[in-house]
Short mmCIF file of C-alpha atoms in Angstrom, two decimals:
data_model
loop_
_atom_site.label_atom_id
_atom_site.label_comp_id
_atom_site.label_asym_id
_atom_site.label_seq_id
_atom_site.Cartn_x
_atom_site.Cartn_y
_atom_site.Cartn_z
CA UNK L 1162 213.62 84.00 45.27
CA UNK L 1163 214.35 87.47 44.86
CA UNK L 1164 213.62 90.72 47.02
CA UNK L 1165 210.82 89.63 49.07
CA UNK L 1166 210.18 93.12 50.87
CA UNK L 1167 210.14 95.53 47.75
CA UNK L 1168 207.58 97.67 47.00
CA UNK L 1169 205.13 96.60 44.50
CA UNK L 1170 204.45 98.23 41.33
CA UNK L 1171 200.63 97.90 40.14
CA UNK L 1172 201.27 98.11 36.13
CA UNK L 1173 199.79 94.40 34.99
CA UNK L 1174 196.97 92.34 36.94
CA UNK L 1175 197.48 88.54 35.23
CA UNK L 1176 193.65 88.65 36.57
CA UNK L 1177 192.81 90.96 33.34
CA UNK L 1178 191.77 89.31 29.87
CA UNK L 1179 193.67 89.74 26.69
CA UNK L 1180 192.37 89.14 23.07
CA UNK L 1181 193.87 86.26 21.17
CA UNK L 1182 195.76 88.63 19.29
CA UNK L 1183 197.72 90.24 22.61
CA UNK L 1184 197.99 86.56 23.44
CA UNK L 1185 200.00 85.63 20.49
CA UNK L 1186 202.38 88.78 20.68
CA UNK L 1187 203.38 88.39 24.26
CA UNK L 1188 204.21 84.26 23.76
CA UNK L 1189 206.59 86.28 20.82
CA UNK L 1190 207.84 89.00 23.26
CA UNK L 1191 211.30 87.83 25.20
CA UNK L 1192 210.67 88.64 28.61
CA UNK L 1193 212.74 86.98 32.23
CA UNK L 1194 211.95 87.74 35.79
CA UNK L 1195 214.47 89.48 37.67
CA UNK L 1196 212.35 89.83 41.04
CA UNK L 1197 209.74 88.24 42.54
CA UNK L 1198 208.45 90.06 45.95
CA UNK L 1199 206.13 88.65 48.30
CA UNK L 1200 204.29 90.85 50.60
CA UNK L 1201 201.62 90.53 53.33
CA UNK L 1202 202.83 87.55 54.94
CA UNK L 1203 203.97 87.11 58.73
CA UNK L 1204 203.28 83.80 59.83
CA UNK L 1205 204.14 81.26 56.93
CA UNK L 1206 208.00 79.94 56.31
CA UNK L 1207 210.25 81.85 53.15
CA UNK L 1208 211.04 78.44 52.54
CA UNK L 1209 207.50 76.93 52.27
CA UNK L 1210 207.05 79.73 49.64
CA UNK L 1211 210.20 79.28 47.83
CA UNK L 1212 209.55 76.30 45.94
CA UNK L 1213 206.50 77.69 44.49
CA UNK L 1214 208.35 80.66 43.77
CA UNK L 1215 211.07 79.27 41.59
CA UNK L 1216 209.35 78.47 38.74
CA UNK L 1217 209.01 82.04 37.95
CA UNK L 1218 212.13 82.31 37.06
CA UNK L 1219 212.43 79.69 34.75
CA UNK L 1220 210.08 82.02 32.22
CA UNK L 1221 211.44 82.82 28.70
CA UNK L 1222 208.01 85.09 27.57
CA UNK L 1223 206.00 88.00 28.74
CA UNK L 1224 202.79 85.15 28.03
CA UNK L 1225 205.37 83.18 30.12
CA UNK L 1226 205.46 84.90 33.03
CA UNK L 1227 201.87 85.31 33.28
CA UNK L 1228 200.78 81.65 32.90
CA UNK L 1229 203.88 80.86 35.48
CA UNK L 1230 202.08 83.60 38.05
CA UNK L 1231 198.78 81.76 37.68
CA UNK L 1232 200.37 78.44 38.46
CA UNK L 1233 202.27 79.49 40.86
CA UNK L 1234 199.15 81.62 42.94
CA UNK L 1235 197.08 78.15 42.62
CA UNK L 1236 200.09 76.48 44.31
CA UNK L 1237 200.10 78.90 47.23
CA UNK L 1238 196.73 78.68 47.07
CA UNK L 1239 196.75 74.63 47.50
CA UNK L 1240 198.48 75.58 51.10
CA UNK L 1241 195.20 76.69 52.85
CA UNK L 1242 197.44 78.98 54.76
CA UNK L 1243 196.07 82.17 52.40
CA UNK L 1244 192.61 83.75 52.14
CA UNK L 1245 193.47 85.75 48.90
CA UNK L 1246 195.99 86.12 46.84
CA UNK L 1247 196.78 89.04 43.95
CA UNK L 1248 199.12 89.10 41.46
CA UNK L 1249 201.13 92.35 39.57
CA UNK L 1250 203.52 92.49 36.90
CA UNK L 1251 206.02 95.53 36.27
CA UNK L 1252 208.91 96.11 34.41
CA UNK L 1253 212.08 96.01 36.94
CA UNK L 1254 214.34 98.34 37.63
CA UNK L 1255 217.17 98.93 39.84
CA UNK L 1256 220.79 98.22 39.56
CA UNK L 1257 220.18 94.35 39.22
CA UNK L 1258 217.46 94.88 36.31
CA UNK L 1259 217.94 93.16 32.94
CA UNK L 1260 216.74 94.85 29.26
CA UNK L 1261 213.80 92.19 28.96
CA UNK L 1262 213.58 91.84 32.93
CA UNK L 1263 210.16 91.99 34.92
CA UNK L 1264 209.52 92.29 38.48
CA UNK L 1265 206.14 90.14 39.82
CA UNK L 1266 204.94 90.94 43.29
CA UNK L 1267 202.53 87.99 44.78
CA UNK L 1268 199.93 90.26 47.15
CA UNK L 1269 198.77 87.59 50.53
CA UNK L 1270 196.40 88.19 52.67
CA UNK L 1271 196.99 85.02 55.23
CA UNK L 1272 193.89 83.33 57.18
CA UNK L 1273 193.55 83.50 60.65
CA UNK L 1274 195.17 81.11 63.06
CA UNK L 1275 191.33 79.99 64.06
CA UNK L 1276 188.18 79.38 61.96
CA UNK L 1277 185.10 78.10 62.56
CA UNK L 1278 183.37 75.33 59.78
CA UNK L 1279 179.89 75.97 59.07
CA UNK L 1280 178.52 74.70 54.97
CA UNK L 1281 176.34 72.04 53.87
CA UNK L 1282 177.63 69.19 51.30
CA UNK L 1283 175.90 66.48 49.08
CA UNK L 1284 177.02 63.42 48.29
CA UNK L 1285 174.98 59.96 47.61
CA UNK L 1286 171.38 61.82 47.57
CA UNK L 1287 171.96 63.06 51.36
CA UNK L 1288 172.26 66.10 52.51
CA UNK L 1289 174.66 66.90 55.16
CA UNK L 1290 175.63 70.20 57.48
CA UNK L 1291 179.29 70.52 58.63
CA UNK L 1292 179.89 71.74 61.73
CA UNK L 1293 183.62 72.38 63.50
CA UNK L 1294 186.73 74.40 64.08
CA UNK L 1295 189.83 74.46 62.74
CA UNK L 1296 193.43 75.45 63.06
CA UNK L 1297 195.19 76.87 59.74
CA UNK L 1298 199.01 77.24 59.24
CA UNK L 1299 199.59 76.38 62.96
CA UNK L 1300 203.33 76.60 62.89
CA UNK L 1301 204.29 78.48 59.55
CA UNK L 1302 204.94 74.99 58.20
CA UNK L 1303 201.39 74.59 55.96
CA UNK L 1304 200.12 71.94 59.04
CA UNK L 1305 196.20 72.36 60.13
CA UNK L 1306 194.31 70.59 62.52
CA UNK L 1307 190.78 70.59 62.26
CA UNK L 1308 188.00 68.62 64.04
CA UNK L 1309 183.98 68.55 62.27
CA UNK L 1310 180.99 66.52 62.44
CA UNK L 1311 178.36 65.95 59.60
CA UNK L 1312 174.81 65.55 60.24
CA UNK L 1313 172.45 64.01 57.19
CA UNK L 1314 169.05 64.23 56.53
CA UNK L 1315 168.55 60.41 56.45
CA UNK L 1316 170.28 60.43 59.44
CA UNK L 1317 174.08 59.91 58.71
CA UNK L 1318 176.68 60.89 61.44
CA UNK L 1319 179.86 61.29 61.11
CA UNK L 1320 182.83 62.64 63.34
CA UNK L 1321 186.17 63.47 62.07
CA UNK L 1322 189.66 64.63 63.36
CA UNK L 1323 192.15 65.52 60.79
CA UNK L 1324 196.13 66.85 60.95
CA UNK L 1325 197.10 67.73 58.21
CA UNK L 1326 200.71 69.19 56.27
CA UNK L 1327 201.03 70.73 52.83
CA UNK L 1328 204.41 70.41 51.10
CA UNK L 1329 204.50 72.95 47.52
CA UNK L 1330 206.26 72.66 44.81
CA UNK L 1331 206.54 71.95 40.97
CA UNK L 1332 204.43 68.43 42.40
CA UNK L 1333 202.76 69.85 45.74
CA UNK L 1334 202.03 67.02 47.79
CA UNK L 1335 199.31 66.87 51.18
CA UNK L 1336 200.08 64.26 54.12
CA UNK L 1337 196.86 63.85 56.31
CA UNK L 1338 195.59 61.64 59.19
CA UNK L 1339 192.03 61.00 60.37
CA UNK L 1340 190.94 59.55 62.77
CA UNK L 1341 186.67 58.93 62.65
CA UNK L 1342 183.86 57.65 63.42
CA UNK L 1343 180.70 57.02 61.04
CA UNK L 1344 177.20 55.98 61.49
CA UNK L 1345 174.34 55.42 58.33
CA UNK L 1346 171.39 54.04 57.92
CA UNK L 1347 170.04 52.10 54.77
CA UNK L 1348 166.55 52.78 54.99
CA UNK L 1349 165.70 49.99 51.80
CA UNK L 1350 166.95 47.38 54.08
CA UNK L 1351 166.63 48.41 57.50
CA UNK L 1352 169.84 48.76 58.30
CA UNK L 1353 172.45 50.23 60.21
CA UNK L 1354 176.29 50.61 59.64
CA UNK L 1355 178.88 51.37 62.23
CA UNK L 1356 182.66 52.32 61.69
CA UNK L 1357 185.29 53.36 63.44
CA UNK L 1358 188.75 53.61 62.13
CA UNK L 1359 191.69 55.40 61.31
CA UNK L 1360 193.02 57.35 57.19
CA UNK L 1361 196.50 58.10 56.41
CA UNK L 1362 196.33 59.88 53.13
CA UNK L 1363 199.56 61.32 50.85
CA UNK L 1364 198.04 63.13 47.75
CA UNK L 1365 200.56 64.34 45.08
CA UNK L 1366 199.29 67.04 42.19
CA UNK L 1367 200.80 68.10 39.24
CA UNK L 1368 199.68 70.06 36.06
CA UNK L 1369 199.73 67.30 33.49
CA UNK L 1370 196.97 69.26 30.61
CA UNK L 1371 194.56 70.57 33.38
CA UNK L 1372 194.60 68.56 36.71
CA UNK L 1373 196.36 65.41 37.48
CA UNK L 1374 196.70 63.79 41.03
CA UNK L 1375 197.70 60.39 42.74
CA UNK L 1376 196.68 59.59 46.36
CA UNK L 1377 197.94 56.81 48.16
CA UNK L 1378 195.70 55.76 51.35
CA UNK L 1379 196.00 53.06 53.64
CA UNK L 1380 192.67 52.13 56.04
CA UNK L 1381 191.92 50.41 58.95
CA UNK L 1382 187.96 50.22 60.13
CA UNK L 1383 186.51 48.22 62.67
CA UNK L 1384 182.43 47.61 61.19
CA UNK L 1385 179.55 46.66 62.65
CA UNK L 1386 176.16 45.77 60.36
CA UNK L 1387 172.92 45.53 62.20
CA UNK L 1388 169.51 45.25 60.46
CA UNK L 1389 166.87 46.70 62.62
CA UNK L 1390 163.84 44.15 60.99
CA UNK L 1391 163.11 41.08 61.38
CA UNK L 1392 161.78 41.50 58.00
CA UNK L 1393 164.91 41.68 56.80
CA UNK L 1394 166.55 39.02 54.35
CA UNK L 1395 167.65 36.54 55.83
CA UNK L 1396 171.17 37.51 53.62
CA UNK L 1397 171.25 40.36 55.08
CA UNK L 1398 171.27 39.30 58.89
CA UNK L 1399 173.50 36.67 57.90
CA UNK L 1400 175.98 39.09 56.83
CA UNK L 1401 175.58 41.06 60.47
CA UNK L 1402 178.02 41.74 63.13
CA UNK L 1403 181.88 43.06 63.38
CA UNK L 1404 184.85 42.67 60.75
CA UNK L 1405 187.99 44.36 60.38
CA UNK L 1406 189.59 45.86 57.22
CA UNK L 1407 192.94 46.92 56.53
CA UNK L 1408 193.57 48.36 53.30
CA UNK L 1409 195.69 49.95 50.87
CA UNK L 1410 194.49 52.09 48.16
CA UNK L 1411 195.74 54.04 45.07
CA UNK L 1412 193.67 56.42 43.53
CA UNK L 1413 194.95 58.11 40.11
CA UNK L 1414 192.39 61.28 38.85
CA UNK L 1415 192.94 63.05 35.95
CA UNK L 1416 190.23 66.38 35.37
CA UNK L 1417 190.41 68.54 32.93
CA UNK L 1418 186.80 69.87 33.41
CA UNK L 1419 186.14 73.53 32.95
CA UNK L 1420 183.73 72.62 35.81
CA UNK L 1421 182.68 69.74 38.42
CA UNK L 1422 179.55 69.98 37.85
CA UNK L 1423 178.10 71.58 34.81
CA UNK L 1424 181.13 71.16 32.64
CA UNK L 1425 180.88 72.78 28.42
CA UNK L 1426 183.77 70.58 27.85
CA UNK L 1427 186.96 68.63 29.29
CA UNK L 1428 187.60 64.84 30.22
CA UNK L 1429 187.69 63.23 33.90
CA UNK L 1430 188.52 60.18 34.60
CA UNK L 1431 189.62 58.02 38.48
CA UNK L 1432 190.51 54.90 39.22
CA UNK L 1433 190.80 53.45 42.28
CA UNK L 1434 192.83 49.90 43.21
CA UNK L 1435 191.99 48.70 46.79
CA UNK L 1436 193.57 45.62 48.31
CA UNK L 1437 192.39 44.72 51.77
CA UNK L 1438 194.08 41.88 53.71
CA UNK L 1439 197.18 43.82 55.80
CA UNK L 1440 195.12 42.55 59.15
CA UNK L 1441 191.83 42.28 59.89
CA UNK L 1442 189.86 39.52 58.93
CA UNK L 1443 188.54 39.89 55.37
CA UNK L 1444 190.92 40.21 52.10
CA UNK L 1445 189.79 41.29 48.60
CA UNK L 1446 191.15 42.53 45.81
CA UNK L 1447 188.37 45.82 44.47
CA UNK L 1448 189.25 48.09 41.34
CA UNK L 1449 186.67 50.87 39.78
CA UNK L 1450 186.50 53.83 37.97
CA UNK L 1451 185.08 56.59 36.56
CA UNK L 1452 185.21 58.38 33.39
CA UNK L 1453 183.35 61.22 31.65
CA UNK L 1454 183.66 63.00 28.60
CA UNK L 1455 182.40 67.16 27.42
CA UNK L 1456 182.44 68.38 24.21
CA UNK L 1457 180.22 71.58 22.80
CA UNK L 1458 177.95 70.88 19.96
CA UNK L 1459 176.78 74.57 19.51
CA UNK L 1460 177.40 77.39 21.70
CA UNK L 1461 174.17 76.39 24.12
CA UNK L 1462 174.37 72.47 23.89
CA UNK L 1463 176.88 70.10 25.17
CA UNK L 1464 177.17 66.42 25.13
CA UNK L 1465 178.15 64.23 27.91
CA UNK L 1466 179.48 60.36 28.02
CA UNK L 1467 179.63 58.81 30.84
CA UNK L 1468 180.96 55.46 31.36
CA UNK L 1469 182.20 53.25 35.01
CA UNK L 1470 182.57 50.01 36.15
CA UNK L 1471 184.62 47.98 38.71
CA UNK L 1472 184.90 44.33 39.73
CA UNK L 1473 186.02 42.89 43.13
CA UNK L 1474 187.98 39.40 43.98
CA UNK L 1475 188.09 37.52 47.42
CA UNK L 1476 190.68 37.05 48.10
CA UNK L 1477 189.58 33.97 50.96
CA UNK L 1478 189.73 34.36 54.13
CA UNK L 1479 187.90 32.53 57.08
CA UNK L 1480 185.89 35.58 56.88
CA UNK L 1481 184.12 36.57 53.47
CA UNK L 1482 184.32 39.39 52.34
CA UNK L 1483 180.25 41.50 53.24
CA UNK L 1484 177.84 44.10 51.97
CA UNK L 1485 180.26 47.00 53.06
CA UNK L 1486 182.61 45.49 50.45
CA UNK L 1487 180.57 45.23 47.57
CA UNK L 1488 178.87 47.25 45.02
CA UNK L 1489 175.44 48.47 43.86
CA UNK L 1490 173.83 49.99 41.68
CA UNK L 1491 170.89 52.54 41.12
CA UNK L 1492 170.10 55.92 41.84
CA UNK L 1493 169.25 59.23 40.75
CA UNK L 1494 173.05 60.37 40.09
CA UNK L 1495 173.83 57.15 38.48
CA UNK L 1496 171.42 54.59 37.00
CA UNK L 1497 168.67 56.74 36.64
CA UNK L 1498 164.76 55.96 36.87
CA UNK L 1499 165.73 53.37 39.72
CA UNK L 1500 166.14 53.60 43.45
CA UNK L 1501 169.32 53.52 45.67
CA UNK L 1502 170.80 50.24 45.33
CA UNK L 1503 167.78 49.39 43.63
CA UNK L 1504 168.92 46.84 40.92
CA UNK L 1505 168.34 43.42 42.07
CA UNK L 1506 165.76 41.42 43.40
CA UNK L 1507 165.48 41.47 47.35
CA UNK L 1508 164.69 38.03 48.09
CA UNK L 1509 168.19 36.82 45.86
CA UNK L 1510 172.06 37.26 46.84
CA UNK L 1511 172.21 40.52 45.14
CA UNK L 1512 170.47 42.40 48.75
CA UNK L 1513 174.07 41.87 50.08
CA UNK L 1514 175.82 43.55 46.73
CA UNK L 1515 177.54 41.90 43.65
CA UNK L 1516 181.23 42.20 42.57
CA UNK L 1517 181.42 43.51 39.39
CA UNK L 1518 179.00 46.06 37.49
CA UNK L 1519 178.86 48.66 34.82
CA UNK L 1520 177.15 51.93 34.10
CA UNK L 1521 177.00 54.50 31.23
CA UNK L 1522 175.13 57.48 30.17
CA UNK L 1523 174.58 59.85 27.63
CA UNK L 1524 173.12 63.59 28.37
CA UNK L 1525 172.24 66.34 26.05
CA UNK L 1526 172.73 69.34 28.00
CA UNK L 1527 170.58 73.07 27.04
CA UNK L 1528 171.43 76.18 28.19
CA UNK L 1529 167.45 77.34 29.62
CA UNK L 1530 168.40 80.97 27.93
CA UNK L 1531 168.88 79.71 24.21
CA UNK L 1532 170.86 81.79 22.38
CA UNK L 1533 171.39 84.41 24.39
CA UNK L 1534 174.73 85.37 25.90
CA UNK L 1535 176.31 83.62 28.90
CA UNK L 1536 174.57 84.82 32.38
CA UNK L 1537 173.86 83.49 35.97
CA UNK L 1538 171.09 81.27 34.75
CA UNK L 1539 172.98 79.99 31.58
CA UNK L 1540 175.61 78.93 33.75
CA UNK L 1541 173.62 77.51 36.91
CA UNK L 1542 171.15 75.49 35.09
CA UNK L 1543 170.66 73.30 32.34
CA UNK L 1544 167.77 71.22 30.47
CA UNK L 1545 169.80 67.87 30.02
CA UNK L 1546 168.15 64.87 27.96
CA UNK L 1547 169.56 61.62 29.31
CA UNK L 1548 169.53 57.86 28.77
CA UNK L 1549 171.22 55.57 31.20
CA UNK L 1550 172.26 51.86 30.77
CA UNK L 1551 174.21 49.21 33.66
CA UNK L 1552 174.02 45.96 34.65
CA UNK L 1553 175.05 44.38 37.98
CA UNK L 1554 176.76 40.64 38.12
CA UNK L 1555 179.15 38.28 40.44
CA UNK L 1556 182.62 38.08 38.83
CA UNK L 1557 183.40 34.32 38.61
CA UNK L 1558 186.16 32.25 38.12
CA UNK L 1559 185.23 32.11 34.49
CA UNK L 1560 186.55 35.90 32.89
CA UNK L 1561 184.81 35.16 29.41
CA UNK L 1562 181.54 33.81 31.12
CA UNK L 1563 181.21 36.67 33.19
CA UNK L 1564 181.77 39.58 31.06
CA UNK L 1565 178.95 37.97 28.91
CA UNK L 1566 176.78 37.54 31.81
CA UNK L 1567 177.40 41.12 32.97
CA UNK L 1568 176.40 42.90 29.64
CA UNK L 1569 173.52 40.48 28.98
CA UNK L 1570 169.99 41.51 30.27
CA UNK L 1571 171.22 45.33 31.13
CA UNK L 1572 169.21 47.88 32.72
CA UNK L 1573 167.78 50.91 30.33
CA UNK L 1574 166.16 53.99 31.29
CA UNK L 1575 165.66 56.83 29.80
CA UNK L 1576 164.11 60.31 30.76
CA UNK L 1577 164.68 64.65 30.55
CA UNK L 1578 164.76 66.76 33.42
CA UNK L 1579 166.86 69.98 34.97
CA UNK L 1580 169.92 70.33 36.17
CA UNK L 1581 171.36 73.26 38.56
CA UNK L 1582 174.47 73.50 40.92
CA UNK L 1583 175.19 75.45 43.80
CA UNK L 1584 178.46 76.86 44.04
CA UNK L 1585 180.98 74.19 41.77
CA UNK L 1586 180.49 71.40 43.75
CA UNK L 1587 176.69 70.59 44.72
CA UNK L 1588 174.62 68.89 41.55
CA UNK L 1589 170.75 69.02 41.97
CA UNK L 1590 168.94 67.11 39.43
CA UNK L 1591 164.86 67.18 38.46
CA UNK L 1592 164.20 64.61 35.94
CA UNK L 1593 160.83 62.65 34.54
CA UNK L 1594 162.47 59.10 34.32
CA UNK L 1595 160.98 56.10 32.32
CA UNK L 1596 162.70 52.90 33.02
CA UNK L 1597 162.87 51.24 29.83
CA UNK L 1598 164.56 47.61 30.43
CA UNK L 1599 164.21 45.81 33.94
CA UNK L 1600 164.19 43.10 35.42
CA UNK L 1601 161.89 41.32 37.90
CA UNK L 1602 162.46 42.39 41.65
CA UNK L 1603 164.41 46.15 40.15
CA UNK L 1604 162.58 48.61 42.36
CA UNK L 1605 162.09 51.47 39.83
CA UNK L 1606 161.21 55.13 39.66
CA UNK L 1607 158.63 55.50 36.75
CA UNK L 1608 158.22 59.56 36.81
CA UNK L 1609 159.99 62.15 39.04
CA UNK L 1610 162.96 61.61 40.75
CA UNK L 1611 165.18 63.62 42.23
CA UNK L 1612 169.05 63.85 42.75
CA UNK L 1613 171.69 66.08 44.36
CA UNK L 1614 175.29 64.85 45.25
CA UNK L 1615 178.59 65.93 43.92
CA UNK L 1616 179.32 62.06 42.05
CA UNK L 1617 177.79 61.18 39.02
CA UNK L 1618 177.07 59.35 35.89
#
């Protein structure tokens, strides 16, 4: 790992930009790290930092060296244990310095032992404030504790204690358990939803082209469905009252995004394979995903395709699987021009959710500036074009008859609009929709409609 308590030498910040052409001669340049130094740390483990460190010295090339610093500051990073980090490069020197040898000093500034949590998030048209505390690199081992509650506007609560340990490397890896409690309301049918349970999560990330992960979860959740109306479907109040789940899941992302939410060009794509049935008293077998797709046209448009989907299986149990289980469709950030779980006719089974659907979508995106160089409003906001298709259906026995079923009779809207993001994870959308292909019962949105969450189509 090197000297960790040299002086640092300010000569090359990896944080500065270099032309192609400097590029090119540095990947040709031999270059090897002698030293790495770390400096500004008290609290956090040498050997929590090691294993990050390491790869530095597996560089063969000045270009080397400074794409190995970058991954190996967004590693340290990935602890939450630092508020900043800096980066310098300098030739070494010394009686232990090599003719091609360098000497890069990582610059920490480490968070405080307590913080406070105070920001607002979006996420399935709601609004929600954050509030908590939280305890950050308790021990010097990368372990947090942290305890928040979220507060939406349609009047979802939400309570959450979390412990938490990050373990770096070449594949970093996060082990996490919650511990919650979560209340909603579906306003379309009256309704309210109760859980309390318990999330053991171990995340693994590695570089693979941009950003690849793998979390493996496992669930349990005790849920409680009362509807509020007597006007309610009579589905609906059937499917009242407690059940248990107790579930595995794998989730595999891959995002290669430039950004999360108003991307010029990259690929994402997650799937996620649930089986529930460990305990508890319903069992199903539930697999979606999502995938989009970036790619520049001209300098200030961009095309987006979207595409998703997922199907779920019962399993049988004394118990059927309910409405907590199973999917819907509609919305502003997904089938747009219809209404939050708006596909379907109320007085049918679809009220209680389907198992298997599909949605895709195709945007235009327009920088607002057109042709003009790239600036805060270029990169906040965009004009975006859009038409949306899906379907919804119930995955029977028959594969062949319900594939056909489920792409027959889709859902089409179409529609323009604005698009604007706070920070890289909030999407706010403004569009004039025009639903052109529904069926009786759909509860559409013929005009303005608007969106903000950070998942979309």
């Amino acid at each position: 790992m090197g000297n960790l308590f040299a002086k640092p030498y300010h000569e090359f910040n990896i944080d500065q930009k270099l032309s192609l052409q400097d590029s090119k001669l540095l990947e040709k340049k031999e270059a090897r790290v002698d030293q790495v130094h770390m400096l500004g740390y008290s609290k956090t483990k040498d050997f929590i930092l090691e294993s990050s460190i390491n790869l530095m010295f597996t560089s063969n090339s000045f270009n080397n060296i400074i794409k190995n610093a970058e991954t190996v500051r967004k590693n340290l990073m990935s602890l939450n244990c630092f508020e900043n980090i800096s980066v310098h490069i300098d030739v070494s020197s010394g009686s232990n310095s090599t003719p091609n040898g360098y000497k890069v000093t990582f610059n920490v500034q480490e968070l405080k032992l307590a913080s406070s949590i105070l920001h607002s998030i979006a996420r399935d048209n709601e609004g929600f404030v954050k509030l908590g505390f939280k305890l950050n690199n308790m021990t010097g081992h990368a372990n947090h504790f942290k305890i928040e509650s979220s507060l939406g506007n349609n009047g979802t609560q939400k309570y959450d204690a979390c412990i938490s340990k990050h373990i770096p490397g070449s594949i970093s890896s996060c082990t996490s358990g919650h511990i919650f409690k979560k209340k909603s309301y579906w306003n379309t049918v009256h309704g309210v939803f109760n859980e309390w349970g318990t999330l053991f999560d171990l995340l693994f990330l590695a570089s693979y082209k941009g950003h690849f992960s793998q979390n493996l979860q496992y669930e349990g959740v005790i849920r409680d469905i009362n509807m509020l109306s007597k006007n309610s479907p009579f589905k609906l109040r059937e499917e009242s009252g407690l059940s248990v789940k107790s579930s595995i899941k794998h989730i595999t992302t891959i995002d290669t995004r430039d950004s999360k939410v108003l991307a010029n060009e990259g690929a994402f794509f997650q799937m996620v394979m649930e089986v529930a049935g460990f305990g508890g008293d319903v069992k199903f077998l539930r697999n979606y995903f999502t995938s989009q797709f970036y790619s520049k046209i001209s300098k200030d448009v961009v095309f987006q395709g979207s595409f998703g989907g997922g199907f779920l299986t019962d399993l049988g149990t004394f118990k059927k699987v309910n409405m907590m289980d199973r999917f819907f469709l509609g919305g502003p950030m997904t089938l747009r021009g219809f209404q939050s779980r708006g596909i379907g006719n109320l007085s049918d089974n679809v009220v209680a959710g389907v198992t298997s659907y599909w949605v895709s979508a195709v945007h235009i995106y327009v920088k607002p500036l057109f042709g003009m160089e790239s600036n805060r409003i270029n990169e906040a906001i965009r004009l975006h074009l859009f038409c949306n298709a899906g379907n919804i259906s119930f995955f029977g026995k028959d594969t062949k008859s319900s594939f056909t079923k489920t792409f027959k009779d889709f859902r089409l809207s179409a529609g323009v609009g604005i698009v604007a993001r706070v920070g890289n994870s909030i999407r706010f959308e403004f569009n004039l929709c025009s639903p052109i292909q529904y069926s009786p019962g759909d509860r559409i949105v013929d005009g303005f409609q608007f969106g903000v969450g950070a998942n979309f189509i």
